[in-house]
mmCIF file of C-alpha atoms in Angstrom:
data_model
loop_
_atom_site.group_PDB
_atom_site.id
_atom_site.type_symbol
_atom_site.label_atom_id
_atom_site.label_comp_id
_atom_site.label_asym_id
_atom_site.label_seq_id
_atom_site.Cartn_x
_atom_site.Cartn_y
_atom_site.Cartn_z
ATOM 1 C CA MET A 948 43.290 -43.070 26.048
ATOM 2 C CA ILE A 949 42.155 -39.804 27.336
ATOM 3 C CA LYS A 950 44.913 -38.471 29.852
ATOM 4 C CA ILE A 951 43.638 -36.081 32.662
ATOM 5 C CA GLY A 952 45.651 -33.712 35.000
ATOM 6 C CA ILE A 953 43.612 -32.717 37.971
ATOM 7 C CA VAL A 954 44.290 -29.106 39.492
ATOM 8 C CA GLY A 955 43.179 -28.818 43.126
ATOM 9 C CA MET A 956 43.493 -31.888 45.496
ATOM 10 C CA GLY A 957 40.694 -30.796 48.067
ATOM 11 C CA GLY A 958 37.386 -32.564 48.476
ATOM 12 C CA MET A 959 36.454 -32.418 44.716
ATOM 13 C CA GLY A 960 39.722 -33.327 43.600
ATOM 14 C CA ALA A 961 39.538 -36.408 45.502
ATOM 15 C CA VAL A 962 35.878 -37.032 44.291
ATOM 16 C CA HIS A 963 36.932 -36.783 40.470
ATOM 17 C CA TYR A 964 39.970 -38.989 40.946
ATOM 18 C CA ASN A 965 38.094 -41.893 42.430
ATOM 19 C CA ASN A 966 35.532 -41.646 39.802
ATOM 20 C CA TYR A 967 37.948 -41.335 36.978
ATOM 21 C CA ALA A 968 39.497 -44.485 38.192
ATOM 22 C CA GLN A 969 36.169 -46.215 37.354
ATOM 23 C CA ILE A 970 35.577 -44.719 33.876
ATOM 24 C CA GLU A 971 37.122 -46.908 31.072
ATOM 25 C CA GLY A 972 39.169 -44.715 28.316
ATOM 26 C CA CYS A 973 40.643 -42.224 30.645
ATOM 27 C CA GLN A 974 43.439 -41.882 33.229
ATOM 28 C CA VAL A 975 44.579 -39.445 35.753
ATOM 29 C CA VAL A 976 48.362 -39.206 35.103
ATOM 30 C CA ALA A 977 49.162 -35.882 37.084
ATOM 31 C CA VAL A 978 47.939 -33.422 39.617
ATOM 32 C CA VAL A 979 48.791 -29.973 40.723
ATOM 33 C CA SER A 980 48.782 -28.776 44.212
ATOM 34 C CA HIS A 981 51.268 -26.343 46.322
ATOM 35 C CA SER A 982 50.747 -28.646 49.285
ATOM 36 C CA SER A 983 53.155 -31.260 50.247
ATOM 37 C CA LEU A 984 50.599 -33.390 51.747
ATOM 38 C CA ASP A 985 48.813 -33.333 48.555
ATOM 39 C CA HIS A 986 52.008 -34.834 46.903
ATOM 40 C CA LYS A 987 52.516 -37.316 49.278
ATOM 41 C CA LYS A 988 48.599 -38.329 48.612
ATOM 42 C CA ALA A 989 49.249 -38.286 44.733
ATOM 43 C CA LYS A 990 52.344 -40.632 45.407
ATOM 44 C CA GLU A 991 49.779 -43.103 46.977
ATOM 45 C CA TRP A 992 47.649 -42.607 43.927
ATOM 46 C CA GLY A 993 50.407 -43.452 41.904
ATOM 47 C CA VAL A 994 50.550 -40.303 39.623
ATOM 48 C CA SER A 995 53.129 -37.439 39.202
ATOM 49 C CA ALA A 996 52.600 -34.369 41.154
ATOM 50 C CA TYR A 997 53.539 -30.632 40.154
ATOM 51 C CA LYS A 998 53.288 -27.241 41.890
ATOM 52 C CA ASP A 999 51.971 -25.509 38.652
ATOM 53 C CA ILE A 1000 50.064 -26.322 35.475
ATOM 54 C CA ALA A 1001 52.595 -25.200 32.968
ATOM 55 C CA THR A 1002 55.169 -27.769 34.535
ATOM 56 C CA MET A 1003 52.688 -30.511 34.380
ATOM 57 C CA THR A 1004 51.882 -29.869 30.606
ATOM 58 C CA GLU A 1005 55.565 -29.621 29.938
ATOM 59 C CA GLN A 1006 56.426 -33.103 31.535
ATOM 60 C CA GLU A 1007 53.272 -34.990 30.789
ATOM 61 C CA ASP A 1008 50.993 -35.872 27.873
ATOM 62 C CA ILE A 1009 47.633 -34.295 28.903
ATOM 63 C CA ASP A 1010 44.574 -34.262 26.961
ATOM 64 C CA VAL A 1011 42.216 -32.373 29.524
ATOM 65 C CA ILE A 1012 42.894 -30.379 32.778
ATOM 66 C CA ASP A 1013 40.137 -30.770 35.339
ATOM 67 C CA ILE A 1014 39.830 -27.757 37.620
ATOM 68 C CA CYS A 1015 38.989 -28.420 41.156
ATOM 69 C CA THR A 1016 40.451 -25.517 42.850
ATOM 70 C CA PRO A 1017 38.347 -22.672 44.724
ATOM 71 C CA THR A 1018 36.090 -20.790 42.835
ATOM 72 C CA PHE A 1019 37.945 -17.423 43.010
ATOM 73 C CA LEU A 1020 40.878 -19.261 41.036
ATOM 74 C CA HIS A 1021 38.833 -20.742 38.194
ATOM 75 C CA LYS A 1022 39.057 -18.122 35.717
ATOM 76 C CA GLU A 1023 43.042 -18.060 36.100
ATOM 77 C CA HIS A 1024 43.497 -21.781 35.910
ATOM 78 C CA VAL A 1025 40.744 -22.306 33.260
ATOM 79 C CA MET A 1026 42.228 -19.498 30.939
ATOM 80 C CA GLU A 1027 46.082 -20.912 31.462
ATOM 81 C CA SER A 1028 44.816 -24.241 30.547
ATOM 82 C CA LEU A 1029 42.988 -23.353 27.559
ATOM 83 C CA SER A 1030 46.125 -21.246 26.486
ATOM 84 C CA LEU A 1031 47.970 -24.340 26.883
ATOM 85 C CA GLY A 1032 46.065 -26.100 24.433
ATOM 86 C CA LYS A 1033 44.011 -28.498 26.508
ATOM 87 C CA HIS A 1034 40.222 -29.115 26.795
ATOM 88 C CA VAL A 1035 38.844 -28.175 30.298
ATOM 89 C CA ILE A 1036 36.576 -29.411 32.950
ATOM 90 C CA VAL A 1037 35.891 -27.084 35.599
ATOM 91 C CA GLU A 1038 33.744 -27.384 38.885
ATOM 92 C CA LYS A 1039 30.716 -25.186 39.229
ATOM 93 C CA PRO A 1040 30.483 -22.551 39.668
ATOM 94 C CA ILE A 1041 32.537 -21.496 36.798
ATOM 95 C CA ALA A 1042 32.759 -17.905 37.691
ATOM 96 C CA LEU A 1043 31.120 -15.250 39.971
ATOM 97 C CA ARG A 1044 30.584 -12.805 36.912
ATOM 98 C CA LYS A 1045 29.103 -13.364 33.516
ATOM 99 C CA LYS A 1046 31.866 -11.250 31.904
ATOM 100 C CA ASP A 1047 34.316 -13.880 33.155
ATOM 101 C CA ALA A 1048 32.608 -16.853 32.331
ATOM 102 C CA GLN A 1049 32.174 -15.551 28.734
ATOM 103 C CA GLU A 1050 35.777 -14.660 28.531
ATOM 104 C CA MET A 1051 36.562 -18.406 29.412
ATOM 105 C CA PHE A 1052 33.809 -19.665 26.649
ATOM 106 C CA ASP A 1053 35.489 -17.198 24.108
ATOM 107 C CA ARG A 1054 38.843 -18.625 24.732
ATOM 108 C CA ALA A 1055 37.893 -21.962 24.220
ATOM 109 C CA GLU A 1056 36.196 -21.412 21.316
ATOM 110 C CA LYS A 1057 39.150 -19.364 19.553
ATOM 111 C CA LYS A 1058 41.671 -21.982 20.574
ATOM 112 C CA GLY A 1059 39.119 -24.758 19.339
ATOM 113 C CA LEU A 1060 38.854 -26.447 22.811
ATOM 114 C CA LEU A 1061 36.024 -27.713 24.803
ATOM 115 C CA LEU A 1062 35.078 -26.374 27.996
ATOM 116 C CA PHE A 1063 32.712 -28.251 30.444
ATOM 117 C CA VAL A 1064 31.399 -27.106 33.643
ATOM 118 C CA GLY A 1065 30.315 -29.553 36.485
ATOM 119 C CA GLN A 1066 26.527 -29.174 37.261
ATOM 120 C CA VAL A 1067 26.316 -32.490 38.450
ATOM 121 C CA LEU A 1068 22.585 -32.527 39.520
ATOM 122 C CA GLN A 1069 21.712 -33.112 35.789
ATOM 123 C CA PHE A 1070 23.282 -36.434 35.907
ATOM 124 C CA THR A 1071 20.906 -37.989 38.522
ATOM 125 C CA LYS A 1072 18.312 -40.129 37.245
ATOM 126 C CA ALA A 1073 15.619 -38.122 38.991
ATOM 127 C CA ALA A 1074 16.682 -35.163 36.984
ATOM 128 C CA GLU A 1075 16.709 -36.928 33.803
ATOM 129 C CA ILE A 1076 13.085 -38.268 34.421
ATOM 130 C CA LEU A 1077 11.886 -34.581 35.040
ATOM 131 C CA HIS A 1078 13.698 -33.628 31.593
ATOM 132 C CA GLU A 1079 11.882 -36.270 29.542
ATOM 133 C CA MET A 1080 8.430 -35.424 31.432
ATOM 134 C CA VAL A 1081 8.787 -31.631 30.578
ATOM 135 C CA LYS A 1082 9.877 -32.306 27.270
ATOM 136 C CA SER A 1083 7.144 -34.707 26.181
ATOM 137 C CA GLN A 1084 4.285 -33.037 28.065
ATOM 138 C CA LYS A 1085 2.944 -36.628 28.782
ATOM 139 C CA TYR A 1086 1.265 -35.034 31.889
ATOM 140 C CA GLY A 1087 0.492 -31.584 30.263
ATOM 141 C CA LYS A 1088 2.474 -28.466 30.708
ATOM 142 C CA PRO A 1089 4.258 -27.533 33.954
ATOM 143 C CA LEU A 1090 2.419 -25.107 36.327
ATOM 144 C CA ASP A 1091 4.188 -24.660 39.169
ATOM 145 C CA GLY A 1092 7.394 -26.059 40.834
ATOM 146 C CA TYR A 1093 9.466 -26.034 44.249
ATOM 147 C CA PHE A 1094 13.127 -26.684 44.576
ATOM 148 C CA GLU A 1095 14.911 -27.013 48.046
ATOM 149 C CA ARG A 1096 18.577 -27.249 48.809
ATOM 150 C CA ILE A 1097 19.193 -26.498 52.523
ATOM 151 C CA THR A 1098 21.878 -27.881 55.145
ATOM 152 C CA ALA A 1099 23.949 -27.038 58.127
ATOM 153 C CA CYS A 1100 26.525 -24.441 57.768
ATOM 154 C CA PRO A 1101 29.505 -25.952 55.770
ATOM 155 C CA SER A 1102 32.707 -26.869 57.955
ATOM 156 C CA TRP A 1103 34.653 -28.520 55.278
ATOM 157 C CA ALA A 1104 36.101 -25.426 53.368
ATOM 158 C CA GLN A 1105 39.812 -24.823 54.142
ATOM 159 C CA GLY A 1106 41.053 -21.292 54.510
ATOM 160 C CA GLY A 1107 37.990 -19.538 54.747
ATOM 161 C CA TRP A 1108 37.348 -18.498 51.402
ATOM 162 C CA LEU A 1109 33.866 -20.125 51.273
ATOM 163 C CA PHE A 1110 32.538 -17.258 53.473
ATOM 164 C CA ASP A 1111 34.212 -14.522 51.773
ATOM 165 C CA LYS A 1112 31.608 -13.114 48.958
ATOM 166 C CA GLU A 1113 34.442 -12.090 46.635
ATOM 167 C CA LYS A 1114 35.854 -15.359 46.567
ATOM 168 C CA SER A 1115 32.812 -17.822 46.678
ATOM 169 C CA GLY A 1116 29.655 -15.923 45.907
ATOM 170 C CA LEU A 1117 28.428 -17.414 49.314
ATOM 171 C CA LEU A 1118 25.170 -19.586 49.429
ATOM 172 C CA PRO A 1119 23.385 -18.721 46.069
ATOM 173 C CA PHE A 1120 26.535 -19.844 44.224
ATOM 174 C CA ASP A 1121 27.534 -22.910 46.462
ATOM 175 C CA LEU A 1122 24.095 -24.414 46.747
ATOM 176 C CA HIS A 1123 21.163 -22.695 44.726
ATOM 177 C CA ILE A 1124 23.172 -22.652 41.709
ATOM 178 C CA HIS A 1125 22.246 -26.472 41.330
ATOM 179 C CA ASP A 1126 18.623 -25.690 41.457
ATOM 180 C CA LEU A 1127 18.732 -22.774 39.076
ATOM 181 C CA ASP A 1128 20.869 -24.547 36.567
ATOM 182 C CA LEU A 1129 18.159 -27.347 36.422
ATOM 183 C CA MET A 1130 15.159 -25.076 36.221
ATOM 184 C CA ILE A 1131 16.762 -22.911 33.327
ATOM 185 C CA SER A 1132 17.902 -26.155 31.586
ATOM 186 C CA LEU A 1133 14.052 -27.265 31.629
ATOM 187 C CA PHE A 1134 12.242 -24.051 31.391
ATOM 188 C CA GLY A 1135 14.731 -21.602 30.011
ATOM 189 C CA LYS A 1136 15.528 -18.013 31.565
ATOM 190 C CA PRO A 1137 13.073 -16.828 33.714
ATOM 191 C CA GLU A 1138 11.094 -13.449 32.881
ATOM 192 C CA GLY A 1139 11.584 -12.061 36.418
ATOM 193 C CA TYR A 1140 12.940 -12.986 39.872
ATOM 194 C CA SER A 1141 12.669 -11.775 43.531
ATOM 195 C CA PHE A 1142 13.964 -12.922 46.755
ATOM 196 C CA THR A 1143 14.222 -12.570 50.449
ATOM 197 C CA SER A 1144 16.974 -13.473 52.714
ATOM 198 C CA CYS A 1145 17.984 -13.435 56.390
ATOM 199 C CA ARG A 1146 20.936 -13.896 58.534
ATOM 200 C CA GLY A 1147 21.724 -14.060 62.439
ATOM 201 C CA GLN A 1148 23.226 -11.044 63.848
ATOM 202 C CA ASP A 1149 26.590 -12.381 64.231
ATOM 203 C CA LYS A 1150 26.881 -13.509 60.762
ATOM 204 C CA SER A 1151 28.561 -11.547 57.805
ATOM 205 C CA TYR A 1152 26.501 -13.532 55.020
ATOM 206 C CA GLU A 1153 23.094 -14.549 54.422
ATOM 207 C CA GLU A 1154 22.009 -17.681 55.921
ATOM 208 C CA HIS A 1155 18.661 -18.448 54.230
ATOM 209 C CA TYR A 1156 16.957 -17.535 50.930
ATOM 210 C CA ARG A 1157 13.668 -17.827 49.523
ATOM 211 C CA PHE A 1158 13.422 -16.995 45.760
ATOM 212 C CA HIS A 1159 10.716 -16.540 43.500
ATOM 213 C CA TYR A 1160 11.020 -17.204 39.642
ATOM 214 C CA SER A 1161 8.492 -16.234 37.144
ATOM 215 C CA TYR A 1162 7.524 -17.606 33.641
ATOM 216 C CA LYS A 1163 4.548 -17.227 31.370
ATOM 217 C CA GLY A 1164 2.248 -19.511 32.837
ATOM 218 C CA LEU A 1165 4.603 -20.915 35.478
ATOM 219 C CA ASN A 1166 5.691 -20.141 38.802
ATOM 220 C CA ILE A 1167 8.892 -21.475 40.709
ATOM 221 C CA VAL A 1168 9.679 -21.323 44.397
ATOM 222 C CA ALA A 1169 13.271 -22.258 45.623
ATOM 223 C CA GLU A 1170 14.751 -22.222 48.918
ATOM 224 C CA ALA A 1171 18.438 -22.367 49.890
ATOM 225 C CA ALA A 1172 20.202 -22.508 53.421
ATOM 226 C CA TRP A 1173 23.267 -22.747 55.382
ATOM 227 C CA TYR A 1174 21.666 -23.022 58.550
ATOM 228 C CA ASN A 1175 23.378 -22.182 62.057
ATOM 229 C CA ALA A 1176 21.926 -25.634 63.300
ATOM 230 C CA ASP A 1177 22.779 -29.397 62.578
ATOM 231 C CA TYR A 1178 20.293 -29.831 60.104
ATOM 232 C CA PRO A 1179 20.978 -32.539 57.769
ATOM 233 C CA PHE A 1180 21.521 -31.806 54.110
ATOM 234 C CA THR A 1181 18.265 -32.074 52.204
ATOM 235 C CA SER A 1182 17.691 -31.578 48.707
ATOM 236 C CA ARG A 1183 14.286 -32.278 47.145
ATOM 237 C CA TRP A 1184 11.827 -30.479 44.623
ATOM 238 C CA ARG A 1185 8.278 -31.122 43.239
ATOM 239 C CA VAL A 1186 6.927 -29.953 39.800
ATOM 240 C CA TYR A 1187 3.108 -29.682 39.211
ATOM 241 C CA PHE A 1188 1.734 -30.634 35.837
ATOM 242 C CA GLU A 1189 -1.818 -30.143 34.352
ATOM 243 C CA LYS A 1190 -2.414 -33.864 34.945
ATOM 244 C CA ALA A 1191 0.181 -34.985 37.482
ATOM 245 C CA LEU A 1192 2.403 -34.057 40.326
ATOM 246 C CA LEU A 1193 6.245 -35.282 40.356
ATOM 247 C CA VAL A 1194 7.651 -35.299 43.659
ATOM 248 C CA ASN A 1195 11.361 -36.233 44.530
ATOM 249 C CA ASP A 1196 11.568 -36.404 48.302
ATOM 250 C CA GLY A 1197 15.368 -36.896 48.301
ATOM 251 C CA GLU A 1198 15.052 -40.381 48.556
ATOM 252 C CA ASN A 1199 12.159 -41.488 46.207
ATOM 253 C CA LEU A 1200 10.744 -40.031 42.866
ATOM 254 C CA VAL A 1201 6.987 -40.370 42.968
ATOM 255 C CA LEU A 1202 4.168 -39.393 40.283
ATOM 256 C CA TYR A 1203 0.728 -38.629 41.870
ATOM 257 C CA GLN A 1204 -2.091 -38.686 39.533
ATOM 258 C CA ARG A 1205 -5.978 -38.268 39.910
ATOM 259 C CA GLU A 1206 -7.732 -41.739 41.110
ATOM 260 C CA ARG A 1207 -4.514 -43.439 40.328
ATOM 261 C CA PRO A 1208 -1.994 -45.249 42.932
ATOM 262 C CA PRO A 1209 1.484 -43.309 43.324
ATOM 263 C CA TYR A 1210 4.144 -44.424 40.775
ATOM 264 C CA TYR A 1211 7.522 -44.990 42.167
ATOM 265 C CA PHE A 1212 10.108 -44.339 39.615
ATOM 266 C CA ASP A 1213 13.204 -46.540 39.809
ATOM 267 C CA ILE A 1214 16.255 -44.066 40.383
ATOM 268 C CA GLU A 1215 18.586 -46.439 41.892
ATOM 269 C CA GLU A 1216 21.967 -45.727 40.518
ATOM 270 C CA LYS A 1217 23.602 -49.088 39.180
ATOM 271 C CA VAL A 1218 27.158 -47.302 40.013
ATOM 272 C CA LYS A 1219 27.810 -45.711 43.583
ATOM 273 C CA ILE A 1220 31.290 -44.364 44.412
ATOM 274 C CA SER A 1221 32.137 -42.934 47.881
ATOM 275 C CA THR A 1222 32.691 -39.230 47.907
ATOM 276 C CA GLY A 1223 34.615 -38.726 51.027
ATOM 277 C CA ILE A 1224 32.908 -34.909 51.503
ATOM 278 C CA ASN A 1225 29.223 -34.409 52.880
ATOM 279 C CA LEU A 1226 27.448 -36.554 50.361
ATOM 280 C CA PRO A 1227 26.747 -40.247 50.617
ATOM 281 C CA PRO A 1228 28.025 -42.644 48.211
ATOM 282 C CA THR A 1229 26.637 -41.749 44.583
ATOM 283 C CA GLY A 1230 26.799 -42.312 40.672
ATOM 284 C CA MET A 1231 26.199 -38.762 39.658
ATOM 285 C CA PHE A 1232 30.046 -37.658 39.676
ATOM 286 C CA TYR A 1233 30.647 -41.019 37.556
ATOM 287 C CA TYR A 1234 27.733 -40.309 35.229
ATOM 288 C CA GLU A 1235 28.834 -36.697 34.643
ATOM 289 C CA LEU A 1236 32.652 -37.104 34.218
ATOM 290 C CA SER A 1237 31.774 -40.235 31.900
ATOM 291 C CA HIS A 1238 29.542 -37.794 29.602
ATOM 292 C CA PHE A 1239 32.254 -35.238 29.443
ATOM 293 C CA ILE A 1240 35.020 -37.783 28.493
ATOM 294 C CA ASP A 1241 32.541 -38.915 25.824
ATOM 295 C CA CYS A 1242 32.100 -35.707 24.688
ATOM 296 C CA ILE A 1243 35.883 -35.113 24.216
ATOM 297 C CA LYS A 1244 36.423 -38.278 22.234
ATOM 298 C CA ARG A 1245 33.659 -37.170 20.003
ATOM 299 C CA GLY A 1246 34.914 -33.562 19.758
ATOM 300 C CA ILE A 1247 31.486 -32.116 20.770
ATOM 301 C CA PRO A 1248 30.454 -29.647 23.252
ATOM 302 C CA SER A 1249 28.096 -31.157 25.987
ATOM 303 C CA PRO A 1250 24.331 -31.031 24.922
ATOM 304 C CA ARG A 1251 23.222 -31.428 28.664
ATOM 305 C CA ILE A 1252 25.438 -28.380 30.248
ATOM 306 C CA ARG A 1253 25.240 -25.805 27.560
ATOM 307 C CA GLN A 1254 27.041 -22.396 27.270
ATOM 308 C CA GLU A 1255 24.119 -20.563 27.080
ATOM 309 C CA GLN A 1256 22.609 -22.262 29.920
ATOM 310 C CA ILE A 1257 25.630 -21.564 32.148
ATOM 311 C CA LEU A 1258 25.920 -17.904 31.373
ATOM 312 C CA ALA A 1259 22.167 -17.505 32.209
ATOM 313 C CA VAL A 1260 22.616 -19.148 35.569
ATOM 314 C CA VAL A 1261 25.888 -16.823 36.375
ATOM 315 C CA GLU A 1262 24.118 -13.852 35.417
ATOM 316 C CA ILE A 1263 20.969 -14.271 37.503
ATOM 317 C CA LEU A 1264 23.111 -15.373 40.473
ATOM 318 C CA GLU A 1265 25.399 -12.369 39.889
ATOM 319 C CA GLU A 1266 22.323 -10.036 39.867
ATOM 320 C CA ILE A 1267 21.124 -11.635 43.210
ATOM 321 C CA SER A 1268 24.366 -11.196 44.666
ATOM 322 C CA ASN A 1269 24.441 -7.303 43.742
ATOM 323 C CA ASP A 1270 21.118 -6.807 44.792
ATOM 324 C CA GLU A 1271 21.489 -8.097 48.533
ATOM 325 C CA GLY A 1272 20.960 -5.295 50.619
ATOM 326 C CA ASN A 1273 19.538 -2.798 48.127
#
């Protein structure tokens, strides 16, 4: 039995707890939070609550620590957990700077421990089918792609940290990171990129981005937004191959070919668990965390969320963040 301690009991901490409860061979035994309300919630869950990681590991038999705290606290909590000899799962983004991310991976390697980053989009059926189509080249080489992730400005974050660039990285690290991670896992690190962005006069952060990534023989355009409007969360993409067009419209995954009827893939998830956040019930967190637990049992790093992939994503987003306004 893999025993888990969760650090942070906000939206994602609760999502992870609810999913672990459905996964065989693991159990959440403790949580860390400074909030008395969170400690009350932990009692309802039937787990022990602590105010710091060190005390939790002293009092509990813990195999892995799951970090679900705000981004600016990730490095501190990851490094402490690794120093205490525990495997770590950390929500995305692992860090806002490549240097910090590299230090975390180096610490894990030095201690002989595993470090996993929660890039959950990789565990959707649509993404898995796209991976197989790119790898097999059944419909030829990919020529062009478009990825979109847009929504109303978030209202769920507590304490205002999400709108502090130094703490969250803002929209690129919150939303676009999912699509960039998928792109890099599929096509590798782009040869070049450019972007445009805009914001209202009363905003201190960019509200909308349009990115252009260039590869040899392939172009990718991506869009991300925190609109100052009640626009529903929308995530969709399409990839054009030499012999077909694969379209994820957010509800269906459809393959279009010449002189053939559209083919609708079965992407219905067998497991759907309520999130309690601004996402409908889904199985992607269940599949993601099941994968990480399996890797821990086998003592191997994730073949789906690779270190070099994560570092490339953070490097590009860091460059984009530094380029803003220049």
